[in-house]
C-alpha atoms as one frame of an Amber mdcrd trajectory, in Angstrom:
protein
  -5.974  -4.861  23.392  -4.118  -6.233  20.378  -3.048  -2.878  18.969   0.412
  -1.352  18.730   1.135   1.076  21.556   2.909   3.380  19.068   0.571   3.578
  16.078  -2.569   1.520  16.707  -1.868  -1.089  13.995  -2.308  -4.823  14.631
   0.216  -5.885  17.303   2.398  -8.936  16.662   4.931  -8.503  19.467   4.124
  -8.505  23.182   6.905  -7.517  25.572   6.552  -8.321  29.255   8.701  -5.783
  31.072  11.116  -6.634  33.899   9.465  -3.894  35.950   5.982  -5.302  35.318
   3.402  -4.451  32.699   3.577  -5.095  29.003   3.949  -3.311  25.701   2.441
  -4.260  22.329   3.992  -3.443  18.972   3.239  -3.908  15.300   5.936  -5.590
  13.205   7.283  -2.233  12.003   7.775  -0.799  15.473   8.995  -4.143  16.827
  11.835  -4.024  14.279  12.498  -0.344  14.931  12.725  -0.733  18.727  13.583
  -4.443  18.986  17.094  -4.126  20.390  16.072  -1.769  23.196  12.919  -3.770
  23.950  14.912  -6.957  24.479  17.142  -5.096  26.969  14.167  -4.282  29.223
  12.086  -7.408  28.579  11.429 -10.234  30.989   9.763 -12.126  28.113   9.016
 -11.477  24.453   6.152 -13.126  22.598   6.775 -12.653  18.877   4.066 -13.566
  16.364   5.445 -11.669  13.380   5.745 -15.030  11.586   1.969 -14.834  11.112
   2.563 -12.073   8.584   4.226 -14.523   6.207   1.562 -16.031   4.002   2.288
 -18.853   1.593   1.920 -17.954  -2.048  -1.482 -18.881  -3.392  -1.457 -21.258
  -6.357  -2.041 -19.550  -9.666  -5.626 -19.900 -10.795  -6.116 -21.739 -14.047
  -7.882 -19.473 -16.472  -9.826 -21.326 -19.054 -11.168 -19.076 -21.727
């Protein structure tokens, strides 16, 4: 239920349609179709920010 309707990847955008129902998209397809999706959306739940991970601190290597 959390998979992109276009390619099956992890979905990060859920679009509730004005006509009812919903569509799920991965970040790639959300960007590709974003403008059109917002035209037909009643609501958009965007979690693409979860893809941004803070840089891990460099590990100290003691040899």
